[in-house]
Short mmCIF file of C-alpha atoms in Angstrom, two decimals:
data_model
loop_
_atom_site.label_atom_id
_atom_site.label_comp_id
_atom_site.label_asym_id
_atom_site.label_seq_id
_atom_site.Cartn_x
_atom_site.Cartn_y
_atom_site.Cartn_z
CA UNK A 1402 3.96 27.70 -24.21
CA UNK A 1403 1.33 25.00 -23.70
CA UNK A 1404 -0.83 26.01 -20.73
CA UNK A 1405 -2.94 23.45 -18.91
CA UNK A 1406 -5.32 23.37 -15.98
CA UNK A 1407 -5.11 20.15 -14.04
CA UNK A 1408 -6.03 18.22 -10.91
CA UNK A 1409 -3.34 16.60 -8.76
CA UNK A 1410 -4.08 14.94 -5.43
CA UNK A 1411 -7.38 16.77 -5.21
CA UNK A 1412 -5.86 20.19 -5.89
CA UNK A 1413 -6.62 22.26 -8.99
CA UNK A 1414 -3.65 24.13 -10.50
CA UNK A 1415 -2.28 25.62 -13.70
CA UNK A 1416 0.94 24.59 -15.34
CA UNK A 1417 2.99 24.23 -18.51
CA UNK A 1418 2.81 21.02 -20.49
CA UNK A 1419 6.27 19.88 -21.57
CA UNK A 1420 6.34 16.47 -23.20
CA UNK A 1421 5.12 13.90 -20.68
CA UNK A 1422 5.28 16.25 -17.70
CA UNK A 1423 3.44 19.23 -16.23
CA UNK A 1424 5.33 22.12 -14.59
CA UNK A 1425 2.95 23.83 -12.13
CA UNK A 1426 3.03 27.58 -11.62
CA UNK A 1427 1.44 29.91 -9.07
CA UNK A 1428 -0.40 33.12 -9.85
CA UNK A 1429 -3.10 31.74 -12.12
CA UNK A 1430 -3.34 31.50 -15.87
CA UNK A 1431 -4.11 35.18 -16.40
CA UNK A 1432 -1.98 36.65 -13.60
CA UNK A 1433 1.75 36.90 -13.00
CA UNK A 1434 2.87 33.30 -13.32
CA UNK A 1435 5.56 32.04 -10.91
CA UNK A 1436 7.19 28.62 -11.50
CA UNK A 1437 6.93 26.32 -8.50
CA UNK A 1438 10.02 24.26 -9.30
CA UNK A 1439 8.04 21.00 -9.49
CA UNK A 1440 7.78 18.53 -12.37
CA UNK A 1441 4.74 16.22 -12.32
CA UNK A 1442 4.43 13.18 -14.62
CA UNK A 1443 1.51 13.70 -16.95
CA UNK A 1444 0.21 10.24 -16.03
CA UNK A 1445 -0.27 11.42 -12.43
CA UNK A 1446 -2.50 14.40 -13.21
CA UNK A 1447 -5.98 14.82 -14.66
CA UNK A 1448 -6.23 17.48 -17.35
CA UNK A 1449 -9.25 19.76 -16.99
CA UNK A 1450 -10.81 22.25 -19.37
CA UNK A 1451 -7.92 24.73 -19.63
CA UNK A 1452 -9.96 27.80 -18.68
CA UNK A 1453 -13.23 28.83 -17.01
CA UNK A 1454 -14.80 31.46 -19.29
CA UNK A 1455 -17.34 34.09 -18.38
CA UNK A 1456 -18.90 33.49 -21.80
CA UNK A 1457 -18.51 31.43 -24.95
CA UNK A 1458 -19.06 33.08 -28.32
CA UNK A 1459 -19.41 30.81 -31.35
CA UNK A 1460 -19.73 31.33 -35.10
CA UNK A 1461 -22.22 29.56 -37.34
CA UNK A 1462 -21.65 28.87 -41.04
CA UNK A 1463 -18.04 30.02 -41.26
CA UNK A 1464 -16.67 27.57 -43.85
CA UNK A 1465 -18.01 27.43 -47.41
CA UNK A 1466 -18.29 23.64 -47.29
CA UNK A 1467 -20.48 23.90 -44.17
CA UNK A 1468 -23.10 26.08 -45.85
CA UNK A 1469 -26.37 24.22 -46.56
CA UNK A 1470 -25.99 23.57 -50.29
CA UNK A 1471 -22.31 22.76 -49.78
CA UNK A 1472 -23.18 19.39 -48.25
CA UNK A 1473 -22.76 20.59 -44.69
CA UNK A 1474 -25.28 21.40 -41.99
CA UNK A 1475 -28.77 22.01 -43.44
CA UNK A 1476 -30.37 24.34 -40.99
CA UNK A 1477 -31.49 27.57 -39.76
CA UNK A 1478 -33.82 29.22 -37.39
CA UNK A 1479 -37.36 27.85 -37.84
CA UNK A 1480 -36.09 25.24 -40.28
CA UNK A 1481 -35.69 27.54 -43.28
CA UNK A 1482 -32.80 26.56 -45.53
CA UNK A 1483 -30.22 29.19 -46.38
CA UNK A 1484 -28.53 29.55 -49.72
CA UNK A 1485 -24.83 29.05 -50.41
CA UNK A 1486 -24.13 32.77 -50.24
CA UNK A 1487 -21.63 33.24 -47.35
CA UNK A 1488 -22.73 35.47 -44.47
CA UNK A 1489 -21.51 39.05 -44.93
CA UNK A 1490 -20.76 39.34 -41.20
CA UNK A 1491 -19.93 36.62 -38.64
CA UNK A 1492 -23.10 34.80 -37.52
CA UNK A 1493 -22.53 34.74 -33.77
CA UNK A 1494 -24.36 32.92 -31.01
CA UNK A 1495 -23.65 32.13 -27.35
CA UNK A 1496 -23.01 28.87 -25.54
CA UNK A 1497 -23.42 28.64 -21.77
CA UNK A 1498 -20.21 28.33 -19.71
CA UNK A 1499 -21.90 25.49 -17.82
CA UNK A 1500 -21.57 23.39 -21.00
CA UNK A 1501 -17.77 23.25 -20.60
CA UNK A 1502 -16.04 19.92 -20.07
CA UNK A 1503 -12.39 18.97 -20.43
CA UNK A 1504 -10.38 16.20 -22.08
CA UNK A 1505 -11.62 12.66 -21.47
CA UNK A 1506 -14.84 13.91 -19.83
CA UNK A 1507 -18.01 12.41 -21.26
CA UNK A 1508 -20.30 14.16 -23.68
CA UNK A 1509 -23.76 13.26 -22.36
CA UNK A 1510 -26.62 13.06 -24.86
CA UNK A 1511 -29.79 14.29 -23.14
CA UNK A 1512 -32.93 12.18 -23.23
CA UNK A 1513 -35.13 13.21 -26.15
CA UNK A 1514 -32.41 15.19 -27.92
CA UNK A 1515 -32.52 13.17 -31.13
CA UNK A 1516 -29.53 13.51 -33.42
CA UNK A 1517 -26.49 15.08 -31.75
CA UNK A 1518 -23.48 16.08 -33.87
CA UNK A 1519 -19.84 16.86 -33.15
CA UNK A 1520 -18.34 20.05 -34.56
CA UNK A 1521 -14.56 20.31 -34.38
CA UNK A 1522 -13.34 23.91 -34.14
CA UNK A 1523 -10.37 26.14 -33.45
CA UNK A 1524 -11.04 28.15 -30.27
CA UNK A 1525 -9.41 31.47 -29.40
CA UNK A 1526 -8.87 32.23 -25.71
CA UNK A 1527 -9.08 35.90 -24.75
CA UNK A 1528 -6.20 37.08 -22.56
CA UNK A 1529 -7.21 40.60 -21.57
CA UNK A 1530 -10.30 42.77 -21.24
CA UNK A 1531 -11.12 44.41 -24.55
CA UNK A 1532 -13.86 46.28 -26.38
CA UNK A 1533 -14.13 48.05 -29.73
CA UNK A 1534 -11.13 46.35 -31.30
CA UNK A 1535 -10.18 46.78 -34.93
CA UNK A 1536 -9.24 43.63 -36.87
CA UNK A 1537 -5.62 44.80 -36.70
CA UNK A 1538 -5.80 44.97 -32.90
CA UNK A 1539 -7.86 41.85 -32.31
CA UNK A 1540 -5.19 39.14 -32.17
CA UNK A 1541 -3.30 41.21 -29.61
CA UNK A 1542 -5.93 40.36 -26.99
CA UNK A 1543 -5.62 36.58 -27.56
CA UNK A 1544 -3.81 34.51 -24.93
CA UNK A 1545 -3.69 31.46 -27.17
CA UNK A 1546 -5.68 28.76 -28.93
CA UNK A 1547 -7.20 25.42 -28.04
CA UNK A 1548 -9.37 22.69 -29.57
CA UNK A 1549 -13.12 22.81 -29.17
CA UNK A 1550 -16.17 20.71 -29.98
CA UNK A 1551 -19.40 22.67 -30.52
CA UNK A 1552 -21.69 19.73 -29.77
CA UNK A 1553 -25.13 20.38 -31.25
CA UNK A 1554 -28.55 18.72 -30.95
CA UNK A 1555 -29.90 19.10 -34.49
CA UNK A 1556 -33.61 18.49 -33.86
CA UNK A 1557 -33.65 21.09 -31.10
CA UNK A 1558 -31.61 23.44 -33.25
CA UNK A 1559 -34.14 23.23 -36.06
CA UNK A 1560 -37.26 23.12 -33.92
CA UNK A 1561 -36.60 25.76 -31.26
CA UNK A 1562 -36.67 29.50 -31.91
CA UNK A 1563 -33.54 29.87 -29.76
CA UNK A 1564 -30.56 27.49 -29.68
CA UNK A 1565 -30.25 27.47 -25.88
CA UNK A 1566 -30.57 23.72 -25.37
CA UNK A 1567 -29.29 22.64 -28.80
CA UNK A 1568 -25.94 24.31 -28.13
CA UNK A 1569 -25.73 24.71 -24.33
CA UNK A 1570 -26.83 21.41 -22.83
CA UNK A 1571 -24.44 20.27 -20.12
CA UNK A 1572 -21.23 18.80 -21.65
CA UNK A 1573 -21.88 20.36 -25.09
CA UNK A 1574 -18.67 22.46 -25.05
CA UNK A 1575 -15.58 20.24 -24.68
CA UNK A 1576 -12.31 22.21 -24.85
CA UNK A 1577 -8.65 21.36 -24.43
CA UNK A 1578 -6.27 19.74 -23.91
CA UNK A 1579 -4.11 22.87 -23.62
CA UNK A 1580 -3.87 26.53 -24.64
CA UNK A 1581 -1.01 27.21 -27.05
CA UNK A 1582 0.32 30.74 -27.42
CA UNK A 1583 2.35 32.25 -30.28
CA UNK A 1584 0.37 30.19 -32.78
CA UNK A 1585 -0.69 31.62 -36.15
CA UNK A 1586 -4.42 30.85 -36.47
CA UNK A 1587 -4.48 31.54 -40.20
CA UNK A 1588 -3.37 28.15 -41.53
CA UNK A 1589 -4.01 25.26 -39.14
CA UNK A 1590 -5.15 21.79 -40.22
CA UNK A 1591 -8.16 20.41 -38.33
CA UNK A 1592 -9.62 16.91 -38.09
CA UNK A 1593 -12.59 15.43 -36.26
CA UNK A 1594 -12.59 11.66 -35.77
CA UNK A 1595 -15.29 9.36 -34.41
CA UNK A 1596 -14.02 5.97 -33.25
CA UNK A 1597 -10.79 6.63 -35.12
CA UNK A 1598 -12.45 7.39 -38.46
CA UNK A 1599 -11.92 10.85 -39.94
CA UNK A 1600 -15.29 12.60 -40.28
CA UNK A 1601 -14.25 16.22 -40.76
CA UNK A 1602 -11.14 17.61 -42.36
CA UNK A 1603 -10.42 21.30 -42.85
CA UNK A 1604 -7.96 24.15 -42.54
CA UNK A 1605 -8.42 27.55 -40.91
CA UNK A 1606 -7.16 29.24 -44.08
CA UNK A 1607 -10.65 28.43 -45.42
CA UNK A 1608 -12.54 30.37 -42.74
CA UNK A 1609 -15.01 32.80 -44.32
CA UNK A 1610 -14.38 35.28 -41.49
CA UNK A 1611 -10.94 34.93 -39.99
CA UNK A 1612 -10.19 34.95 -36.26
CA UNK A 1613 -9.25 38.64 -36.15
CA UNK A 1614 -12.49 39.72 -37.82
CA UNK A 1615 -14.62 37.50 -35.58
CA UNK A 1616 -13.05 38.97 -32.43
CA UNK A 1617 -13.30 42.52 -33.74
CA UNK A 1618 -16.95 42.09 -34.71
CA UNK A 1619 -17.91 40.65 -31.32
CA UNK A 1620 -15.98 43.32 -29.43
CA UNK A 1621 -17.95 46.14 -31.04
CA UNK A 1622 -20.99 45.31 -28.92
CA UNK A 1623 -19.74 42.99 -26.17
CA UNK A 1624 -16.84 43.46 -23.77
CA UNK A 1625 -14.48 40.51 -23.99
CA UNK A 1626 -13.16 39.33 -20.65
CA UNK A 1627 -9.98 37.37 -19.86
CA UNK A 1628 -10.67 33.67 -20.31
CA UNK A 1629 -13.59 34.10 -22.71
CA UNK A 1630 -13.71 31.58 -25.56
CA UNK A 1631 -14.36 32.23 -29.25
CA UNK A 1632 -15.35 29.12 -31.22
CA UNK A 1633 -14.51 29.98 -34.84
CA UNK A 1634 -16.70 27.61 -36.86
CA UNK A 1635 -16.64 24.05 -38.17
CA UNK A 1636 -15.91 22.69 -41.65
CA UNK A 1637 -17.78 20.27 -43.88
CA UNK A 1638 -20.43 17.75 -42.90
CA UNK A 1639 -20.66 17.11 -39.18
CA UNK A 1640 -20.79 13.58 -37.74
CA UNK A 1641 -23.59 12.19 -35.57
CA UNK A 1642 -22.66 10.87 -32.14
CA UNK A 1643 -24.04 7.86 -30.30
CA UNK A 1644 -23.49 6.48 -26.80
CA UNK A 1645 -20.30 4.43 -26.78
CA UNK A 1646 -18.54 6.57 -29.38
CA UNK A 1647 -15.25 8.34 -28.81
CA UNK A 1648 -14.81 11.68 -30.59
CA UNK A 1649 -11.48 13.41 -31.14
CA UNK A 1650 -10.75 16.92 -32.39
CA UNK A 1651 -7.16 17.40 -33.52
CA UNK A 1652 -5.69 20.76 -34.53
CA UNK A 1653 -2.21 21.26 -35.89
CA UNK A 1654 0.13 22.72 -33.28
CA UNK A 1655 -2.29 22.16 -30.38
CA UNK A 1656 -2.99 18.46 -29.97
CA UNK A 1657 -5.99 16.17 -29.55
CA UNK A 1658 -9.17 16.79 -27.55
CA UNK A 1659 -10.69 13.37 -26.82
CA UNK A 1660 -14.12 12.72 -25.27
CA UNK A 1661 -16.22 9.57 -24.85
CA UNK A 1662 -19.97 9.79 -25.48
CA UNK A 1663 -22.73 8.34 -23.32
CA UNK A 1664 -26.46 8.63 -22.95
CA UNK A 1665 -28.21 10.36 -20.08
#
């Protein structure tokens, strides 16, 4: 199933995406879904971010080719470079839910932010309340998967002690276009394109910490709520964004998340 959240004639609803049509259902994404017997042309609806999370958990440095000496993001807190040794546990941080935008919504570069990069990522959507999960149990709490872009202001990320504005500025968490269930997250091809040119290329089989271990690790200390998002990390060298650009994140089996970029 491909679940979407959409706007039609001023009304927000959930539905199933089937080809070039949306089939609305009542009951909400996380409740008992009841088909409404209506078929809406996709061209007549506006797709929104597919879910409203209570929190967004993200993983830093989760592909070998994104580690500093691997040619990827050279960073860390207080500007100290890290070696190529992979993190022994998932390096988690939080993004604010207010950073969420959906497909075709603009990524807005704040004044004074300096370099802002796109980070294409697979995102897991939590489907039920869970805590203290083992890796073997973790995928059982996932509703499905979507595309995400962990937009990041690099100068703020290097210069600030905390990443609050580097990672959580308004519009810095595009997600969508849909949530796909019954998808194996272990081997999915991922691309990030800027103005049609491929800038990142990876596959989730290369994650240092796989989706199950990320969810399990987070759940040991933090209750996961239905609708929460887990950004799983980005591969390779990340591309800089400028006003006027269009950035696309495409993940095998899910689709394309497309967002224009503008200045504040």
